[in-house]
Amino acid sequence: METLNNDYKFAALGEQEAAVEVIRNAEAALAQLTGNPTVTLIAYEKSGATHSKE
């Protein structure tokens, strides 16, 4: 998949199960609302962004 802007990259959420679960729930809700069972949401983050656990 090609991103259209180099300022963003795919967000690495593999170890953040709560964030992944939010996305899964949103996908399910959108699939139900639209009648499209193949809705996929993609998380992006700004390139070079630092992560803080405050």
PDB file of N, CA and C in Angstrom:
ATOM      1  N   MET A   1       0.844  -1.176   0.000  1.00  0.00           N
ATOM      2  CA  MET A   1       0.000   0.000   0.000  1.00  0.00           C
ATOM      3  C   MET A   1       0.887   1.235   0.000  1.00  0.00           C
ATOM      4  N   GLU A   2       0.527   2.188  -0.790  1.00  0.00           N
ATOM      5  CA  GLU A   2       1.310   3.416  -0.900  1.00  0.00           C
ATOM      6  C   GLU A   2       0.688   4.514  -0.050  1.00  0.00           C
ATOM      7  N   THR A   3       1.514   5.215   0.729  1.00  0.00           N
ATOM      8  CA  THR A   3       1.026   6.381   1.444  1.00  0.00           C
ATOM      9  C   THR A   3       1.255   7.596   0.566  1.00  0.00           C
ATOM     10  N   LEU A   4       0.368   8.547   0.648  1.00  0.00           N
ATOM     11  CA  LEU A   4       0.437   9.708  -0.230  1.00  0.00           C
ATOM     12  C   LEU A   4       1.248  10.848   0.365  1.00  0.00           C
ATOM     13  N   ASN A   5       1.705  10.688   1.577  1.00  0.00           N
ATOM     14  CA  ASN A   5       2.413  11.758   2.243  1.00  0.00           C
ATOM     15  C   ASN A   5       3.550  11.161   3.065  1.00  0.00           C
ATOM     16  N   ASN A   6       4.757  11.610   2.855  1.00  0.00           N
ATOM     17  CA  ASN A   6       5.904  11.075   3.595  1.00  0.00           C
ATOM     18  C   ASN A   6       5.948  11.535   5.043  1.00  0.00           C
ATOM     19  N   ASP A   7       5.035  12.440   5.434  1.00  0.00           N
ATOM     20  CA  ASP A   7       5.000  12.899   6.817  1.00  0.00           C
ATOM     21  C   ASP A   7       4.385  11.865   7.754  1.00  0.00           C
ATOM     22  N   TYR A   8       3.760  10.828   7.195  1.00  0.00           N
ATOM     23  CA  TYR A   8       3.075   9.819   8.001  1.00  0.00           C
ATOM     24  C   TYR A   8       3.586   8.429   7.660  1.00  0.00           C
ATOM     25  N   LYS A   9       3.485   7.531   8.653  1.00  0.00           N
ATOM     26  CA  LYS A   9       3.823   6.130   8.441  1.00  0.00           C
ATOM     27  C   LYS A   9       2.765   5.290   9.150  1.00  0.00           C
ATOM     28  N   PHE A  10       2.710   4.010   8.817  1.00  0.00           N
ATOM     29  CA  PHE A  10       1.785   3.129   9.506  1.00  0.00           C
ATOM     30  C   PHE A  10       2.150   3.090  10.985  1.00  0.00           C
ATOM     31  N   ALA A  11       1.152   3.183  11.838  1.00  0.00           N
ATOM     32  CA  ALA A  11       1.396   3.135  13.280  1.00  0.00           C
ATOM     33  C   ALA A  11       1.636   1.688  13.698  1.00  0.00           C
ATOM     34  N   ALA A  12       2.673   1.473  14.464  1.00  0.00           N
ATOM     35  CA  ALA A  12       2.983   0.132  14.976  1.00  0.00           C
ATOM     36  C   ALA A  12       2.222  -0.074  16.285  1.00  0.00           C
ATOM     37  N   LEU A  13       1.131  -0.825  16.220  1.00  0.00           N
ATOM     38  CA  LEU A  13       0.274  -1.013  17.392  1.00  0.00           C
ATOM     39  C   LEU A  13       0.304  -2.431  17.927  1.00  0.00           C
ATOM     40  N   GLY A  14       1.204  -3.249  17.430  1.00  0.00           N
ATOM     41  CA  GLY A  14       1.236  -4.658  17.791  1.00  0.00           C
ATOM     42  C   GLY A  14       1.249  -4.949  19.273  1.00  0.00           C
ATOM     43  N   GLU A  15       1.919  -4.156  20.047  1.00  0.00           N
ATOM     44  CA  GLU A  15       2.020  -4.405  21.488  1.00  0.00           C
ATOM     45  C   GLU A  15       1.055  -3.547  22.290  1.00  0.00           C
ATOM     46  N   GLN A  16       0.169  -2.846  21.619  1.00  0.00           N
ATOM     47  CA  GLN A  16      -0.793  -1.974  22.289  1.00  0.00           C
ATOM     48  C   GLN A  16      -2.187  -2.549  22.074  1.00  0.00           C
ATOM     49  N   GLU A  17      -2.476  -3.623  22.792  1.00  0.00           N
ATOM     50  CA  GLU A  17      -3.707  -4.386  22.570  1.00  0.00           C
ATOM     51  C   GLU A  17      -4.956  -3.531  22.740  1.00  0.00           C
ATOM     52  N   ALA A  18      -4.963  -2.580  23.667  1.00  0.00           N
ATOM     53  CA  ALA A  18      -6.148  -1.731  23.860  1.00  0.00           C
ATOM     54  C   ALA A  18      -6.421  -0.899  22.610  1.00  0.00           C
ATOM     55  N   ALA A  19      -5.388  -0.364  21.993  1.00  0.00           N
ATOM     56  CA  ALA A  19      -5.554   0.425  20.770  1.00  0.00           C
ATOM     57  C   ALA A  19      -6.039  -0.451  19.619  1.00  0.00           C
ATOM     58  N   VAL A  20      -5.499  -1.638  19.511  1.00  0.00           N
ATOM     59  CA  VAL A  20      -5.915  -2.571  18.459  1.00  0.00           C
ATOM     60  C   VAL A  20      -7.382  -2.955  18.659  1.00  0.00           C
ATOM     61  N   GLU A  21      -7.797  -3.167  19.889  1.00  0.00           N
ATOM     62  CA  GLU A  21      -9.184  -3.524  20.176  1.00  0.00           C
ATOM     63  C   GLU A  21     -10.141  -2.391  19.813  1.00  0.00           C
ATOM     64  N   VAL A  22      -9.761  -1.159  20.065  1.00  0.00           N
ATOM     65  CA  VAL A  22     -10.584  -0.005  19.676  1.00  0.00           C
ATOM     66  C   VAL A  22     -10.790  -0.003  18.165  1.00  0.00           C
ATOM     67  N   ILE A  23      -9.719  -0.248  17.424  1.00  0.00           N
ATOM     68  CA  ILE A  23      -9.814  -0.264  15.962  1.00  0.00           C
ATOM     69  C   ILE A  23     -10.703  -1.415  15.500  1.00  0.00           C
ATOM     70  N   ARG A  24     -10.554  -2.575  16.096  1.00  0.00           N
ATOM     71  CA  ARG A  24     -11.401  -3.727  15.731  1.00  0.00           C
ATOM     72  C   ARG A  24     -12.875  -3.427  15.983  1.00  0.00           C
ATOM     73  N   ASN A  25     -13.167  -2.815  17.120  1.00  0.00           N
ATOM     74  CA  ASN A  25     -14.554  -2.470  17.439  1.00  0.00           C
ATOM     75  C   ASN A  25     -15.108  -1.442  16.463  1.00  0.00           C
ATOM     76  N   ALA A  26     -14.294  -0.467  16.099  1.00  0.00           N
ATOM     77  CA  ALA A  26     -14.724   0.546  15.129  1.00  0.00           C
ATOM     78  C   ALA A  26     -14.969  -0.089  13.763  1.00  0.00           C
ATOM     79  N   GLU A  27     -14.114  -1.014  13.354  1.00  0.00           N
ATOM     80  CA  GLU A  27     -14.313  -1.729  12.085  1.00  0.00           C
ATOM     81  C   GLU A  27     -15.638  -2.487  12.092  1.00  0.00           C
ATOM     82  N   ALA A  28     -15.932  -3.167  13.203  1.00  0.00           N
ATOM     83  CA  ALA A  28     -17.170  -3.934  13.302  1.00  0.00           C
ATOM     84  C   ALA A  28     -18.385  -3.010  13.247  1.00  0.00           C
ATOM     85  N   ALA A  29     -18.309  -1.880  13.940  1.00  0.00           N
ATOM     86  CA  ALA A  29     -19.428  -0.933  13.939  1.00  0.00           C
ATOM     87  C   ALA A  29     -19.647  -0.351  12.547  1.00  0.00           C
ATOM     88  N   LEU A  30     -18.565   0.017  11.862  1.00  0.00           N
ATOM     89  CA  LEU A  30     -18.682   0.555  10.507  1.00  0.00           C
ATOM     90  C   LEU A  30     -19.201  -0.499   9.538  1.00  0.00           C
ATOM     91  N   ALA A  31     -18.761  -1.723   9.692  1.00  0.00           N
ATOM     92  CA  ALA A  31     -19.240  -2.802   8.835  1.00  0.00           C
ATOM     93  C   ALA A  31     -20.742  -2.978   9.004  1.00  0.00           C
ATOM     94  N   GLN A  32     -21.206  -2.908  10.238  1.00  0.00           N
ATOM     95  CA  GLN A  32     -22.646  -3.052  10.496  1.00  0.00           C
ATOM     96  C   GLN A  32     -23.422  -1.870   9.923  1.00  0.00           C
ATOM     97  N   LEU A  33     -22.930  -0.666  10.108  1.00  0.00           N
ATOM     98  CA  LEU A  33     -23.617   0.528   9.605  1.00  0.00           C
ATOM     99  C   LEU A  33     -23.681   0.579   8.081  1.00  0.00           C
ATOM    100  N   THR A  34     -22.612   0.161   7.441  1.00  0.00           N
ATOM    101  CA  THR A  34     -22.529   0.284   5.989  1.00  0.00           C
ATOM    102  C   THR A  34     -22.987  -0.969   5.253  1.00  0.00           C
ATOM    103  N   GLY A  35     -23.075  -2.091   5.958  1.00  0.00           N
ATOM    104  CA  GLY A  35     -23.405  -3.347   5.310  1.00  0.00           C
ATOM    105  C   GLY A  35     -22.234  -3.941   4.543  1.00  0.00           C
ATOM    106  N   ASN A  36     -21.062  -3.369   4.725  1.00  0.00           N
ATOM    107  CA  ASN A  36     -19.849  -3.859   4.062  1.00  0.00           C
ATOM    108  C   ASN A  36     -19.014  -4.631   5.088  1.00  0.00           C
ATOM    109  N   PRO A  37     -18.967  -5.951   4.972  1.00  0.00           N
ATOM    110  CA  PRO A  37     -18.254  -6.739   5.988  1.00  0.00           C
ATOM    111  C   PRO A  37     -16.729  -6.668   5.887  1.00  0.00           C
ATOM    112  N   THR A  38     -16.195  -5.971   4.901  1.00  0.00           N
ATOM    113  CA  THR A  38     -14.739  -5.942   4.721  1.00  0.00           C
ATOM    114  C   THR A  38     -14.135  -4.577   5.033  1.00  0.00           C
ATOM    115  N   VAL A  39     -14.717  -3.843   5.986  1.00  0.00           N
ATOM    116  CA  VAL A  39     -14.172  -2.542   6.379  1.00  0.00           C
ATOM    117  C   VAL A  39     -12.850  -2.760   7.111  1.00  0.00           C
ATOM    118  N   THR A  40     -11.828  -2.026   6.702  1.00  0.00           N
ATOM    119  CA  THR A  40     -10.525  -2.083   7.365  1.00  0.00           C
ATOM    120  C   THR A  40     -10.057  -0.668   7.662  1.00  0.00           C
ATOM    121  N   LEU A  41      -9.740  -0.396   8.912  1.00  0.00           N
ATOM    122  CA  LEU A  41      -9.189   0.898   9.300  1.00  0.00           C
ATOM    123  C   LEU A  41      -7.682   0.768   9.430  1.00  0.00           C
ATOM    124  N   ILE A  42      -6.985   1.818   9.054  1.00  0.00           N
ATOM    125  CA  ILE A  42      -5.527   1.833   9.102  1.00  0.00           C
ATOM    126  C   ILE A  42      -5.084   2.975  10.003  1.00  0.00           C
ATOM    127  N   ALA A  43      -4.205   2.679  10.941  1.00  0.00           N
ATOM    128  CA  ALA A  43      -3.693   3.696  11.858  1.00  0.00           C
ATOM    129  C   ALA A  43      -2.384   4.261  11.316  1.00  0.00           C
ATOM    130  N   TYR A  44      -2.315   5.576  11.265  1.00  0.00           N
ATOM    131  CA  TYR A  44      -1.103   6.275  10.845  1.00  0.00           C
ATOM    132  C   TYR A  44      -0.588   7.117  11.992  1.00  0.00           C
ATOM    133  N   GLU A  45       0.693   7.400  11.964  1.00  0.00           N
ATOM    134  CA  GLU A  45       1.294   8.338  12.904  1.00  0.00           C
ATOM    135  C   GLU A  45       2.269   9.216  12.141  1.00  0.00           C
ATOM    136  N   LYS A  46       2.535  10.390  12.678  1.00  0.00           N
ATOM    137  CA  LYS A  46       3.487  11.281  12.021  1.00  0.00           C
ATOM    138  C   LYS A  46       4.861  10.647  12.035  1.00  0.00           C
ATOM    139  N   SER A  47       5.559  10.702  10.925  1.00  0.00           N
ATOM    140  CA  SER A  47       6.926  10.183  10.851  1.00  0.00           C
ATOM    141  C   SER A  47       7.817  10.986  11.791  1.00  0.00           C
ATOM    142  N   GLY A  48       8.668  10.291  12.492  1.00  0.00           N
ATOM    143  CA  GLY A  48       9.584  10.957  13.403  1.00  0.00           C
ATOM    144  C   GLY A  48       8.944  11.340  14.731  1.00  0.00           C
ATOM    145  N   ALA A  49       7.694  10.979  14.946  1.00  0.00           N
ATOM    146  CA  ALA A  49       7.028  11.307  16.203  1.00  0.00           C
ATOM    147  C   ALA A  49       7.609  10.462  17.329  1.00  0.00           C
ATOM    148  N   THR A  50       7.753  11.059  18.481  1.00  0.00           N
ATOM    149  CA  THR A  50       8.227  10.320  19.643  1.00  0.00           C
ATOM    150  C   THR A  50       7.039   9.887  20.454  1.00  0.00           C
ATOM    151  N   HIS A  51       7.153   8.716  21.079  1.00  0.00           N
ATOM    152  CA  HIS A  51       6.069   8.180  21.883  1.00  0.00           C
ATOM    153  C   HIS A  51       6.371   8.433  23.346  1.00  0.00           C
ATOM    154  N   SER A  52       5.364   8.904  24.056  1.00  0.00           N
ATOM    155  CA  SER A  52       5.525   9.181  25.470  1.00  0.00           C
ATOM    156  C   SER A  52       4.462   8.424  26.234  1.00  0.00           C
ATOM    157  N   LYS A  53       4.848   7.779  27.337  1.00  0.00           N
ATOM    158  CA  LYS A  53       3.889   7.061  28.175  1.00  0.00           C
ATOM    159  C   LYS A  53       3.671   7.856  29.450  1.00  0.00           C
ATOM    160  N   GLU A  54       2.948   8.944  29.337  1.00  0.00           N
ATOM    161  CA  GLU A  54       2.674   9.788  30.510  1.00  0.00           C
ATOM    162  C   GLU A  54       1.402   9.378  31.178  1.00  0.00           C
TER     163      GLU A  54
END
